[in-house]
Short mmCIF file of C-alpha atoms and ligand atoms in Angstrom, two decimals:
data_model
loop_
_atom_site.label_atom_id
_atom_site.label_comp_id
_atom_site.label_asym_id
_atom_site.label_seq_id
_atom_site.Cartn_x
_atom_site.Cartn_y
_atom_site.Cartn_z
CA UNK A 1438 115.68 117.72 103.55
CA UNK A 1439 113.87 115.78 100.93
CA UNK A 1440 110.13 116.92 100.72
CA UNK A 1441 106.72 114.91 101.31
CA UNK A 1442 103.34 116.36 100.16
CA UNK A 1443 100.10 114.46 100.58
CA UNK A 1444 96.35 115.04 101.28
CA UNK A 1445 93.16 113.79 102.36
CA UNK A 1446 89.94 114.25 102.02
CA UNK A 1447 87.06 115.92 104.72
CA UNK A 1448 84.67 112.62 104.88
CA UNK A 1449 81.64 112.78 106.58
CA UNK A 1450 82.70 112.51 110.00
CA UNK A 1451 85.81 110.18 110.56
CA UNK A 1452 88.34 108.94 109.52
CA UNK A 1453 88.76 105.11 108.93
CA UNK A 1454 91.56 102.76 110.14
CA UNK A 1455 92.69 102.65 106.45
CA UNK A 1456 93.36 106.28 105.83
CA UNK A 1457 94.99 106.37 109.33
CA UNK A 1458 97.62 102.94 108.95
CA UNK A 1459 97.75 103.51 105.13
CA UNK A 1460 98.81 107.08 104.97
CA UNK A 1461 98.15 109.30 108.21
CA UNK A 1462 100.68 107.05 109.86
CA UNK A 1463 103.33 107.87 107.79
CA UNK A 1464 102.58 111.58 107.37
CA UNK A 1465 103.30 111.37 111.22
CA UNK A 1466 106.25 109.54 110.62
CA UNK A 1467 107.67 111.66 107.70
CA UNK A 1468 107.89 114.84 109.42
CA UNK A 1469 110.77 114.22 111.00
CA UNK A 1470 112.97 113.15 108.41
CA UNK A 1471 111.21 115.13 106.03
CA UNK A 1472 110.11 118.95 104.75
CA UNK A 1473 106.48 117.74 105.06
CA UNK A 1474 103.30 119.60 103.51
CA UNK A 1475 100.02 118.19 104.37
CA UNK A 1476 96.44 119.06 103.75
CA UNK A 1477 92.82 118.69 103.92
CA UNK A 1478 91.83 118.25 100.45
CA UNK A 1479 88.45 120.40 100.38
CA UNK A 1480 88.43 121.16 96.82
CA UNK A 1481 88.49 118.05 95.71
CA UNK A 1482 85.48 117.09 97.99
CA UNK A 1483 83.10 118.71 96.05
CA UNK A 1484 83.49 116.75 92.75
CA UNK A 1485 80.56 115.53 94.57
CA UNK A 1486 77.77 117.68 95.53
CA UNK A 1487 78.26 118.79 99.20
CA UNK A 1488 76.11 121.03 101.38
CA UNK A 1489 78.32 124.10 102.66
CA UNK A 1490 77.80 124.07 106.22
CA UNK A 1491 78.50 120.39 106.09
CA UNK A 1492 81.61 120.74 104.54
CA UNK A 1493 82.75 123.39 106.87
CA UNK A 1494 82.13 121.18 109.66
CA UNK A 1495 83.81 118.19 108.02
CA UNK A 1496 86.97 119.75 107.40
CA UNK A 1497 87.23 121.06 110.59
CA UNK A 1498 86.67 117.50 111.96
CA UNK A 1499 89.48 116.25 109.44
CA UNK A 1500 92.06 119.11 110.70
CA UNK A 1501 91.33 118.32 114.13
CA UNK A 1502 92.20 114.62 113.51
CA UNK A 1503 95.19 114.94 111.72
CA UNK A 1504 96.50 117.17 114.27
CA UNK A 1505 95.12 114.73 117.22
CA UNK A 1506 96.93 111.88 114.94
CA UNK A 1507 100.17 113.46 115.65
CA UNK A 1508 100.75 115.79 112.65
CA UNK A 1509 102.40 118.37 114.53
CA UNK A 1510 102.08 122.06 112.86
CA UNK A 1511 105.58 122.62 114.54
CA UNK A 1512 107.16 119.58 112.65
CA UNK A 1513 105.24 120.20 109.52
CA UNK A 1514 103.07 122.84 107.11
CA UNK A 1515 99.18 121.50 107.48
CA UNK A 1516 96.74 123.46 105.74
CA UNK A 1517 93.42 123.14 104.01
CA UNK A 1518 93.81 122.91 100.31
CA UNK A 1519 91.59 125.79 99.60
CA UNK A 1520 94.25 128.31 101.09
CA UNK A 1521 96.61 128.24 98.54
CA UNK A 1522 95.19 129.07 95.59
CA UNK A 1523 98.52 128.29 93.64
CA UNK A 1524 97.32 124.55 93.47
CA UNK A 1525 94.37 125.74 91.47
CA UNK A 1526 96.48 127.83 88.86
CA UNK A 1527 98.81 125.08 88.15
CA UNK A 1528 96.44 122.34 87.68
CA UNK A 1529 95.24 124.28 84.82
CA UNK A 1530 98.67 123.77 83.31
CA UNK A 1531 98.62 120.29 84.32
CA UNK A 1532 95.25 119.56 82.16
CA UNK A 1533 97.01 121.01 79.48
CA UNK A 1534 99.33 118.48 79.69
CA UNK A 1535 97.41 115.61 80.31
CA UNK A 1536 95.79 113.72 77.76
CA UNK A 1537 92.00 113.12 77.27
CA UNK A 1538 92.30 109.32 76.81
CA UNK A 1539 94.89 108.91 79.64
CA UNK A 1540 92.75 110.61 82.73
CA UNK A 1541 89.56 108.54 80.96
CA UNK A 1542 92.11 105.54 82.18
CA UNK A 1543 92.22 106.37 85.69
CA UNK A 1544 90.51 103.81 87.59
CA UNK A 1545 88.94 105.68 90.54
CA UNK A 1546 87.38 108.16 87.52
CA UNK A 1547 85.94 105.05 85.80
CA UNK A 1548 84.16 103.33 88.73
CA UNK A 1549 83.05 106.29 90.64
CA UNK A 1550 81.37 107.54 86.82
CA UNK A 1551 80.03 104.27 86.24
CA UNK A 1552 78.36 104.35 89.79
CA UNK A 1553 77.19 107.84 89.09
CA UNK A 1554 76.12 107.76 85.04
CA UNK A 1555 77.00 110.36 82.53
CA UNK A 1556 74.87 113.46 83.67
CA UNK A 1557 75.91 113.23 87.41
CA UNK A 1558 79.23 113.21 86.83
CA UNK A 1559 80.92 116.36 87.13
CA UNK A 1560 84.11 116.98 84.68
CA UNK A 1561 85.97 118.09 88.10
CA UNK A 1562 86.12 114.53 88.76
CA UNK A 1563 87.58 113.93 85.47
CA UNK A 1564 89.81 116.32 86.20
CA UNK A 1565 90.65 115.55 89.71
CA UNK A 1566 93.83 113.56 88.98
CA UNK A 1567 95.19 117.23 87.25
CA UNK A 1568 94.35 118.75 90.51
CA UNK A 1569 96.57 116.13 92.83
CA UNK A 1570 99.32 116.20 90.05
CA UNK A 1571 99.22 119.87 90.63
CA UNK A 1572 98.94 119.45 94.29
CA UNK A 1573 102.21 117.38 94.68
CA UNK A 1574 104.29 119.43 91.73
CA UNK A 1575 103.77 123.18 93.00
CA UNK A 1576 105.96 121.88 96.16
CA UNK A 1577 107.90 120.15 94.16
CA UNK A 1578 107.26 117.23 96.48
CA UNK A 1579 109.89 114.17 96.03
CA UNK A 1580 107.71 111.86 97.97
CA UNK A 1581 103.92 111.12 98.38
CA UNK A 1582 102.97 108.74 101.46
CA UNK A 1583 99.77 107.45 100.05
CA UNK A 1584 97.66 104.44 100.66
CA UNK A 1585 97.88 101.94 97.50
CA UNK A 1586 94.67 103.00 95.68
CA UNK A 1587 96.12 106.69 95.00
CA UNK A 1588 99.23 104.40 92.78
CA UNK A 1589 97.62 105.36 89.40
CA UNK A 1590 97.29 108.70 90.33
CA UNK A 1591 100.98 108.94 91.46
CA UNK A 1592 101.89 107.46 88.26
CA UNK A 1593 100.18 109.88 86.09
CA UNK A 1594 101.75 112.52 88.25
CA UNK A 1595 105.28 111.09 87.42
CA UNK A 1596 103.94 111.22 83.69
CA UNK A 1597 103.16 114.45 83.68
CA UNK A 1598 106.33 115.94 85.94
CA UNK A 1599 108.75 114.03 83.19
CA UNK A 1600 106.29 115.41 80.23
CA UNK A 1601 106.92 119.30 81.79
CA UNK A 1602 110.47 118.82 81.56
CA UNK A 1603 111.19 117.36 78.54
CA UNK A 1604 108.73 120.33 77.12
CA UNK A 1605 110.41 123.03 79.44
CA UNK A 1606 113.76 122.09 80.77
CA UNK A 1607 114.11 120.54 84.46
CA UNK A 1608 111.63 121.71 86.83
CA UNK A 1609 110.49 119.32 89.03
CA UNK A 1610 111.79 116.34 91.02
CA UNK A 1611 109.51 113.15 89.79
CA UNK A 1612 107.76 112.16 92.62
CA UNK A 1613 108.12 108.63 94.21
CA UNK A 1614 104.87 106.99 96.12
CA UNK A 1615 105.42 106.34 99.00
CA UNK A 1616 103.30 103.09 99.66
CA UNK A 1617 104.04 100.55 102.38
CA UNK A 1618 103.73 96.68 101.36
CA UNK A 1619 102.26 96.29 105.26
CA UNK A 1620 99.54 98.63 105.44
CA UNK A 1621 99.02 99.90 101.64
CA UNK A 1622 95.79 98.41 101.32
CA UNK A 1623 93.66 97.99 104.92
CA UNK A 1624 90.84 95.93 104.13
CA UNK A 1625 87.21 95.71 104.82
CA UNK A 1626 86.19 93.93 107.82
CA UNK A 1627 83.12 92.15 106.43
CA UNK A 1628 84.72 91.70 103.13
CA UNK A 1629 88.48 91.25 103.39
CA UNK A 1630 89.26 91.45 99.54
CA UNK A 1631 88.12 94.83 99.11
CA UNK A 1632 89.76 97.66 100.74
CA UNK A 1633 88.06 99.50 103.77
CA UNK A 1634 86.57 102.62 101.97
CA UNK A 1635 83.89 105.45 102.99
CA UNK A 1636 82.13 105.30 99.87
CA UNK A 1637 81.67 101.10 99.21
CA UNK A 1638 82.25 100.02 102.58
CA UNK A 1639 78.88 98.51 105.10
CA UNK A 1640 79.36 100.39 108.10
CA UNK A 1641 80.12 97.11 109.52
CA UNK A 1642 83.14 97.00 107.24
CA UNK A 1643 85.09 100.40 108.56
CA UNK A 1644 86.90 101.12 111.89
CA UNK A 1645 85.66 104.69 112.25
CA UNK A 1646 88.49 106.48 114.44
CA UNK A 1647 85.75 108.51 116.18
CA UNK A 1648 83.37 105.75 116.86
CA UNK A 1649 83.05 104.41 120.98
CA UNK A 1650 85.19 101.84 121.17
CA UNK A 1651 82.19 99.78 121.90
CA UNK A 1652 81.01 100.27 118.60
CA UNK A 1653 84.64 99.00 117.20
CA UNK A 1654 84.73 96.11 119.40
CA UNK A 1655 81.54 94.76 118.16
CA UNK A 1656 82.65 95.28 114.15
CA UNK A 1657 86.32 93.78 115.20
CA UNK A 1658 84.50 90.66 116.63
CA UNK A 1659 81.77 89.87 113.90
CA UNK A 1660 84.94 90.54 111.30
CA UNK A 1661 84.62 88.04 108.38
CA UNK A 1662 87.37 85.20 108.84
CA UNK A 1663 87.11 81.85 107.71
CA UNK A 1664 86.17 78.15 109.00
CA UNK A 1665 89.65 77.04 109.53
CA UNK A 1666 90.91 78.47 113.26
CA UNK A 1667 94.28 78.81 112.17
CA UNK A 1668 96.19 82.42 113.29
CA UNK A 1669 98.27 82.44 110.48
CA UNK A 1670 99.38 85.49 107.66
CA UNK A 1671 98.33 84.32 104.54
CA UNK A 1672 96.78 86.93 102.69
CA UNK A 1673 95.39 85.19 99.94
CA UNK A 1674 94.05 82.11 101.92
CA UNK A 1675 93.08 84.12 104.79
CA UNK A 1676 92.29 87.89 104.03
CA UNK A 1677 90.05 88.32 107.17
CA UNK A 1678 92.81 87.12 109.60
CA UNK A 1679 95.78 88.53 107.60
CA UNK A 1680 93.88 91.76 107.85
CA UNK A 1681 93.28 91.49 111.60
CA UNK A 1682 97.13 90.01 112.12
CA UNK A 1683 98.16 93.78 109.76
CA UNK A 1684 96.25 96.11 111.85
CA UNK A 1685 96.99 94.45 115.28
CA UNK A 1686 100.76 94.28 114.64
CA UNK A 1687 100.54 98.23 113.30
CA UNK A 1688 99.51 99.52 115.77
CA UNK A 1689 101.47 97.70 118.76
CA UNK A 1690 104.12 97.72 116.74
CA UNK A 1691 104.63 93.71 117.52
CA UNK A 1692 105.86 91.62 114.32
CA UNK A 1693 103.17 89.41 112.74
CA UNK A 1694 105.31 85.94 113.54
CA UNK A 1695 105.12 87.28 117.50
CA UNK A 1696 101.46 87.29 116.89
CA UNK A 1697 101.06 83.76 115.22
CA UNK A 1698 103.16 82.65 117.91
CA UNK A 1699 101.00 84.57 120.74
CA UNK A 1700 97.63 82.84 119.22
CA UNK A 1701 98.53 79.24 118.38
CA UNK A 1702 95.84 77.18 119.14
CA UNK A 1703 94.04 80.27 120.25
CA UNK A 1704 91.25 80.92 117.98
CA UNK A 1705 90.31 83.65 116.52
CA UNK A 1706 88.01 84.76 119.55
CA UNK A 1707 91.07 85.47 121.42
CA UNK A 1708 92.75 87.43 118.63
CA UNK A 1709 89.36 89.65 118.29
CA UNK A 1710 89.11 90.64 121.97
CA UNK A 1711 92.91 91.33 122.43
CA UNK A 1712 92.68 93.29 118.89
CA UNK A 1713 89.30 95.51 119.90
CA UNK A 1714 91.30 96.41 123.34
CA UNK A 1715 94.39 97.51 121.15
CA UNK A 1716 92.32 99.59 119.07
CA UNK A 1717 90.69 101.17 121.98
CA UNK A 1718 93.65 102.02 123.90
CA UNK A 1719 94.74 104.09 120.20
CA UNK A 1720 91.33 105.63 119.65
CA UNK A 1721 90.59 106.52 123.29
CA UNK A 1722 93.23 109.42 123.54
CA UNK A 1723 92.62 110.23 119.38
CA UNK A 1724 88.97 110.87 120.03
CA UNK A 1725 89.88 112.98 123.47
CA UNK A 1726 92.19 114.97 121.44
CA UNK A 1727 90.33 115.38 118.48
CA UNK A 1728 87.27 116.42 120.98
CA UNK A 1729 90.00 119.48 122.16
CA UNK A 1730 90.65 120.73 119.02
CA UNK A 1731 87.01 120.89 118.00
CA UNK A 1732 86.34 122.91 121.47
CA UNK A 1733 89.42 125.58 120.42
CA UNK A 1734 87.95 126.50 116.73
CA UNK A 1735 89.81 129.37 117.06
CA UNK A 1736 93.63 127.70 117.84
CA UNK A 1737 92.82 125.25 114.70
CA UNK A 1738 92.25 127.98 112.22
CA UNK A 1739 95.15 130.10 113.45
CA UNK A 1740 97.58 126.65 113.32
CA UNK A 1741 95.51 126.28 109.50
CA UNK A 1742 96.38 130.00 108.38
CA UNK A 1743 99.95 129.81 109.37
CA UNK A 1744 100.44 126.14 107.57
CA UNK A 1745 98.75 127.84 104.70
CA UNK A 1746 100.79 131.07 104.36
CA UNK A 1747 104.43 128.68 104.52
CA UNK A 1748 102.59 126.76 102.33
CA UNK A 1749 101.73 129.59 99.99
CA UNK A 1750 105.28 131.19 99.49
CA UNK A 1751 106.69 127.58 98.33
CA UNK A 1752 103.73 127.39 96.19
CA UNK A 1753 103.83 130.74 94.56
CA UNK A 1754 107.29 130.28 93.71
CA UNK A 1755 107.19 127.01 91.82
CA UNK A 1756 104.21 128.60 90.30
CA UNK A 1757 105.96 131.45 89.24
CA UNK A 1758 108.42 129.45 87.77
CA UNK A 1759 106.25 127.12 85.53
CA UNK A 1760 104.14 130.13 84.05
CA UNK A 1761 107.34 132.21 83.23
CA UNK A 1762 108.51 128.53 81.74
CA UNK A 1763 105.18 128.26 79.76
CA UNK A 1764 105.44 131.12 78.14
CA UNK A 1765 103.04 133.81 79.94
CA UNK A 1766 104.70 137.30 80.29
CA UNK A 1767 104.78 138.68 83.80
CA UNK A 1768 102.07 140.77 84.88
CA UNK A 1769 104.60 143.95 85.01
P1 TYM B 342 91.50 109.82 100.48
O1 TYM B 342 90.98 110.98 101.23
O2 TYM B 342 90.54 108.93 99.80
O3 TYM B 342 92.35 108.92 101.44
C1 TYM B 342 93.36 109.46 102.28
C2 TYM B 342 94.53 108.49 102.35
O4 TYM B 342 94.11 107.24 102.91
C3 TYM B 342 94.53 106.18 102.07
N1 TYM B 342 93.57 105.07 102.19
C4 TYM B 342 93.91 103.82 102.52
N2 TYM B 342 95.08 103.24 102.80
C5 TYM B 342 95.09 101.93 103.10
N3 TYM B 342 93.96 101.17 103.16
C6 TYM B 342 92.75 101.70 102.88
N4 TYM B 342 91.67 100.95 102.94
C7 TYM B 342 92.69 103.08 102.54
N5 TYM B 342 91.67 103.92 102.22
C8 TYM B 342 92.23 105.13 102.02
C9 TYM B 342 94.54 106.78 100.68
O5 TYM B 342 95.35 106.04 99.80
C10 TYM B 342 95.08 108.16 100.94
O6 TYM B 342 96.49 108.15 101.00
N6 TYM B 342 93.11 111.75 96.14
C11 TYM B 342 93.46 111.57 97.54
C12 TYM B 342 93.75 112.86 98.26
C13 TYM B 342 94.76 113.75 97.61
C14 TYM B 342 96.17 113.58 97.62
C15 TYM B 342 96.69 114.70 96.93
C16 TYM B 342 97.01 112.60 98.14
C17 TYM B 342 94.49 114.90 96.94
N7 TYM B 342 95.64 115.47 96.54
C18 TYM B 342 98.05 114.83 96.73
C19 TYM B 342 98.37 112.76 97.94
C20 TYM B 342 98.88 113.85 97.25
C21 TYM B 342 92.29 110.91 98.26
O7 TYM B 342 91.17 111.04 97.86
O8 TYM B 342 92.62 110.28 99.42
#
């Protein structure tokens, strides 16, 4: 079986609609075709500052929603990034391979800097990029179901899998993204150019998975559109509807020209309502089974230390590899 690795990180909270149709989705998907690894990415949530307990809490919450989203620890390995300490010892490696002018390239690095300034920004979020590179290589991964804003990363990833073994001799697979064209790039509500995102987005913007349903209704129905009351796909003339028309037909699974058919000379009122009701009947059961999880601490950490340890002996081989490959003698 071909393997998938991906991650995401413990937000505040919940999850948004994006991460879930952009990459969660998938993830679900994957596992059954695939040898899937998938984790909570804690270490590379404190690039920020982050208050301990909260961070605890918050990657609970992000364990117990993968595993309410259908990531199924029989089907897959999920485990918190932190366990396996392997992805820490080869992103050192990775650094050493990366260049200084080619991580100062990657885009998330440059805007999230700029937004901080020079003396708030930490060099582990320069480095972050090494870390996911690392993250994806010590599996050996062959595919990485991201959302489209982790491309760049993936691409320096590729970079740096081909620059290891030209250096070395053949070591790892060079990982394809795996990006859907559909649901790559889930956009904010209130602005529909801009992707739905955590950090940039107004609340008003994000579908929180967690939130009442009420509280989604309302932000589906005072979603941005435009003056025209055409239901039609058209991404670049009409981002708000397009956007609505991408997560309604995800997540019933109906094709977008059954939709435009369905709300001709509709209005968008009509599309809004029917869409709020679709995303309740998904988030209803998520947040009940999310809610579980949370209640049975103790189940989630034992399904988290056994993801981890299967995680940990692909890990430490690969690992073991690249350091005997590098040149360090063994410690015996
Ligand atoms: P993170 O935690 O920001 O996001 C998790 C996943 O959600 C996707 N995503 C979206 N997809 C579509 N539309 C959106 N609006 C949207 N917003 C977020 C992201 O692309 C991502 O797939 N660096 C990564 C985590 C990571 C990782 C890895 C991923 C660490 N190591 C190794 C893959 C492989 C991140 O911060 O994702």
């Amino acid at each position: 079986r071909p393997r998938v690795l991906s991650g995401i990180q413990p937000t505040a909270g919940s999850f948004h609609l994006g991460n879930y149709l952009g990459a969660v989705r998938q993830w679900v998907a994957l596992q059954e075709t695939h040898d899937a690894f998938y984790m909570v990415v804690d270490l590379h949530a404190i690039t920020v500052p982050k208050d301990p307990a909260e961070l605890r809490a918050n990657t609970r919450m992000a364990a117990a929603q993968l595993l309410a989203a259908g990531v199924d620890p029989e089907r897959c390995k999920v485990f918190l990034q932190s366990h396996v300490p392997e992805h820490t010892q080869l992103s050192w490696v990775v650094e050493c391979l990366t260049g200084f002018g080619e991580a100062s390239r990657m885009t998330q690095f440059k805007d999230k800097s700029a937004k901080q300034g020079n003396d708030s920004t930490t060099v582990g979020l320069f480095t972050y990029p090494a870390l996911m590179a690392a993250d994806i290589l010590v599996y050996r991964a062959h595919e990485v179901p991201v959302g489209e804003d982790q491309r760049q990363h993936l691409e320096l990833t590729r970079n740096i899998a081909e620059r290891f073994n030209g250096r070395y001799g053949a070591t790892f697979p060079v990982p394809e993204p795996y990006i859907l064209k559909e649901t790559g790039k889930i956009y904010d509500l209130q602005e529909p150019t801009v992707k739905m995102s955590k950090s940039a987005s107004t609340p008003k913007g994000i579908i929180d998975l967690l939130d009442d349903p009420k509280t989604s209704a309302k932000k589906i129905k005072s979603a941005v559109t435009d003056t025209d009351t055409v239901i039609r796909y058209a991404p670049e003339e009409k981002p708000g509807v397009s956007n609505l028309l991408t997560i309604y037909s995800t997540l019933t699974g109906t094709g977008i020209p059954e939709l435009e058919e369905k709300y001709d000379g509709k209005g968008y009122g009509a599309l809004k309502t029917d869409l709020a009701e679709v995303v309740a009947e998904w988030v209803t059961p998520f947040r009940t089974r999310t809610q579980e999880y949370l209640d049975d601490p103790e189940t989630l950490d034992r399904i988290l230390a056994e993801g981890a340890e299967k995680a940990r002996s692909v890990a430490a081989e690969t690992l073991a590899t690249v350091y005997d490959k590098v040149g360090f003698l063994p410690a015996k």
